[in-house]
Short mmCIF file of C-alpha atoms in Angstrom, two decimals:
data_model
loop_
_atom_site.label_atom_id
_atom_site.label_comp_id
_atom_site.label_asym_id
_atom_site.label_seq_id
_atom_site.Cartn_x
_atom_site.Cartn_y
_atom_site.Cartn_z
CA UNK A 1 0.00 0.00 0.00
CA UNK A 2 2.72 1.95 -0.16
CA UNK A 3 2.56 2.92 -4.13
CA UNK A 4 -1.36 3.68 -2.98
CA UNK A 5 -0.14 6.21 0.31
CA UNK A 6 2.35 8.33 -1.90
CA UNK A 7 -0.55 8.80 -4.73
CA UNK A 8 -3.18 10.06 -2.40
CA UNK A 9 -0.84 12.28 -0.58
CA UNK A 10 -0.06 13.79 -3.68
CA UNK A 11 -3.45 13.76 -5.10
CA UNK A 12 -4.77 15.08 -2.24
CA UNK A 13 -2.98 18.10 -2.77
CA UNK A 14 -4.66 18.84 -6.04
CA UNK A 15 -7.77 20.19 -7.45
CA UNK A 16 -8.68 19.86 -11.11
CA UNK A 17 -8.93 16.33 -12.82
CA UNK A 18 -9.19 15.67 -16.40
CA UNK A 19 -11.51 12.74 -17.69
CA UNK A 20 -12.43 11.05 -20.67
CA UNK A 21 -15.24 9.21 -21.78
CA UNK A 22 -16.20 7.71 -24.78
CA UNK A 23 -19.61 6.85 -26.39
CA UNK A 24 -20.95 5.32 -29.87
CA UNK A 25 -17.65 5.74 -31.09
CA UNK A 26 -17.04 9.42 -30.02
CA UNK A 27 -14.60 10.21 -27.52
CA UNK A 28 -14.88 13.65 -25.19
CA UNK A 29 -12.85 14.98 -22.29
CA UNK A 30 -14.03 17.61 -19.33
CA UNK A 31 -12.43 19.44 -16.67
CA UNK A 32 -13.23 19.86 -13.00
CA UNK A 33 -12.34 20.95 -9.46
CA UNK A 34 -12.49 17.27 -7.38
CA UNK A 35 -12.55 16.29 -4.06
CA UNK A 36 -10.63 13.30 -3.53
CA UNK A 37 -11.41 10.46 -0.95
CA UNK A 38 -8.39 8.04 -0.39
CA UNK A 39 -10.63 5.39 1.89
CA UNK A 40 -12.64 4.73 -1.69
CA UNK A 41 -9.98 5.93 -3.85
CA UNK A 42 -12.26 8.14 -5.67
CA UNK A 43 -13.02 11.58 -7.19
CA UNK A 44 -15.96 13.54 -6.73
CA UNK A 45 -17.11 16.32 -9.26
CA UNK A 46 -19.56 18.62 -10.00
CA UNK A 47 -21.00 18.45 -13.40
CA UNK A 48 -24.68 19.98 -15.07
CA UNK A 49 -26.65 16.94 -16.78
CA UNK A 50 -26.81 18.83 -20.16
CA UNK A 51 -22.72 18.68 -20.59
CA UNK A 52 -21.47 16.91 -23.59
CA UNK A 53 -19.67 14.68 -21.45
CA UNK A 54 -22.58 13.86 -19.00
CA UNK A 55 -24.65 13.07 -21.46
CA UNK A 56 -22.15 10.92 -23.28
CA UNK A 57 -21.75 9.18 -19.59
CA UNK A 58 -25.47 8.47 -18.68
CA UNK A 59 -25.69 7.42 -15.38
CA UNK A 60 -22.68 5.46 -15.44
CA UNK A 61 -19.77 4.27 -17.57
CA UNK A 62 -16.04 3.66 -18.35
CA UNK A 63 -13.44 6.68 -18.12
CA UNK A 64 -9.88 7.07 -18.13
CA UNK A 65 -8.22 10.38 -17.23
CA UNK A 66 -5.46 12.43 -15.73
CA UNK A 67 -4.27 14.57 -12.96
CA UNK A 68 -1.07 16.91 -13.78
CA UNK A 69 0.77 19.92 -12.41
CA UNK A 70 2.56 22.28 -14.46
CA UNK A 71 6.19 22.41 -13.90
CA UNK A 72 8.53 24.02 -15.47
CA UNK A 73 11.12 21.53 -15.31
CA UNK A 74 11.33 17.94 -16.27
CA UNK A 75 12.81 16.84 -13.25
CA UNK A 76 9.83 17.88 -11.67
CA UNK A 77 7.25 16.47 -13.58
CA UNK A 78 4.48 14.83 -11.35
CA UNK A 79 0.97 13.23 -12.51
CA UNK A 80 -1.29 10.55 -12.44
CA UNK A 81 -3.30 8.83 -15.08
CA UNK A 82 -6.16 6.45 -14.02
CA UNK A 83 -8.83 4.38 -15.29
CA UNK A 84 -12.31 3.60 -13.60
CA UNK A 85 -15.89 3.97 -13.48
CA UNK A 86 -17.87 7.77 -13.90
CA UNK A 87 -21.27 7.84 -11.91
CA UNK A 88 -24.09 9.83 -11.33
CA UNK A 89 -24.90 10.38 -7.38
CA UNK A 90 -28.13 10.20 -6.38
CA UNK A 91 -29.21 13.47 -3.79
CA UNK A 92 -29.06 11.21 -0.92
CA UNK A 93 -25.78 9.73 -1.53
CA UNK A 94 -24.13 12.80 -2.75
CA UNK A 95 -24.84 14.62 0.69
CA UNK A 96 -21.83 13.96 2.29
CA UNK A 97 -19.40 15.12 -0.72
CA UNK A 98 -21.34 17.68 -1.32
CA UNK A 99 -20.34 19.02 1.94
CA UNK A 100 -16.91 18.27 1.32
CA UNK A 101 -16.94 19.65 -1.72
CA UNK A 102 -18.66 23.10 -0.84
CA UNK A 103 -16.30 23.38 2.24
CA UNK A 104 -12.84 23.14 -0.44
CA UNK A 105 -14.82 25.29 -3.32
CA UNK A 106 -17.07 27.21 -1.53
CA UNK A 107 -18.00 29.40 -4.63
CA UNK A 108 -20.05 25.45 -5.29
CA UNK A 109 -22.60 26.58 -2.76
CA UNK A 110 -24.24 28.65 -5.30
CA UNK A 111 -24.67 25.64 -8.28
CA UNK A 112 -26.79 22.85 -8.24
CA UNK A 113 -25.30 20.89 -10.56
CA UNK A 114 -25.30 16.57 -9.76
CA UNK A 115 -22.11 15.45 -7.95
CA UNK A 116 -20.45 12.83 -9.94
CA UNK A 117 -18.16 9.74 -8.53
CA UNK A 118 -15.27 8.80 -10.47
CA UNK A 119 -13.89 5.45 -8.77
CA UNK A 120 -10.45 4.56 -9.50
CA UNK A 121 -9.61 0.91 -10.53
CA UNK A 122 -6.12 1.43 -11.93
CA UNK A 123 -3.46 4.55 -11.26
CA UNK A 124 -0.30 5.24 -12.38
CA UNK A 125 1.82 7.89 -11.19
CA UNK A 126 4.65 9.41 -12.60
CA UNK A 127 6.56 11.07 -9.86
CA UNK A 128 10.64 12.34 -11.84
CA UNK A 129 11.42 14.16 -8.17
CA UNK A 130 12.15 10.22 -6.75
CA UNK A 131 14.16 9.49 -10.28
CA UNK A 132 13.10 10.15 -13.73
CA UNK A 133 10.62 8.50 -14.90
CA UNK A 134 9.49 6.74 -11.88
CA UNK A 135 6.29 5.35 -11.91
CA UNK A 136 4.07 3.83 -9.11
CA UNK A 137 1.35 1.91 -10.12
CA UNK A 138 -2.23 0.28 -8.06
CA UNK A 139 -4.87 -2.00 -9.07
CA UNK A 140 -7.94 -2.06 -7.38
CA UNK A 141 -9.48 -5.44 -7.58
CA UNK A 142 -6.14 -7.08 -6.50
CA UNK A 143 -4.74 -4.05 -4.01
CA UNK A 144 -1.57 -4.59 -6.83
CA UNK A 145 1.10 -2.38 -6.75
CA UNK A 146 4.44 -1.48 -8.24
CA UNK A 147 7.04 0.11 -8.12
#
């Protein structure tokens, strides 16, 4: 779990994902401020129904995606790419991140857009400050991970 510890600390530490979704053949990617929850490994996200990219997702479905910062420096290139599930919360589940959410990006108070769950099954994290291209990588289904 160690590959799993480094990842949140740095995700935690973020706050704008990129995902990815794809649909009939069509592929589209969004942008959002997340709240991250290492106990589920999961981002949450607020996104309006109408979106391309909600509507491309229905309720649920596959998404792959990334989290980056912007260095200016090779050496200091950090970022995780990740594949997983995209879901629509339901009001009663998505009270709790909600709150979470608000409290990080209070200017959230004043939407009502859904709250979305991404859940992670697979990460990959390229972290050049412990060597370049180091990567640590975590599978959900079999708690894998490398180094």
């Amino acid at each position: 779990m160690e590959a799993l510890a480094a990842i949140n600390r740095w995700l935690a530490k973020q706050h704008v994902v990129t995902w990815c979704v794809a649909n009939q053949g069509e592929l589209w990617c969004a942008n959002a401020f997340y709240i991250y929850d290492a106990q589920k490994v999961a981002f949450y996200v607020m996104s309006e129904d109408k979106t391309r990219h909600a509507q491309m997702s229905g309720l649920q479905a596959p998404v792959a995606g990334t989290v980056n910062g912007q260095p200016k420096t090779v050496a200091l290139i950090r970022g995780v790419q990740f594949a997983g599930e995209i879901r629509r919360l339901n009001e009663e589940e998505s009270a709790a991140p909600r709150e979470q959410y608000n409290r990080r990006f209070p200017v959230a108070r004043m939407l009502s857009a859904p709250l979305w769950e991404i859940r992670l099954d697979e990460l990959k994290f390229t972290d050049n400050t412990l060597g370049f291209g180091k990567k640590l990588h975590w599978l959900r289904d079999s708690g894998t991970q490398q180094a």
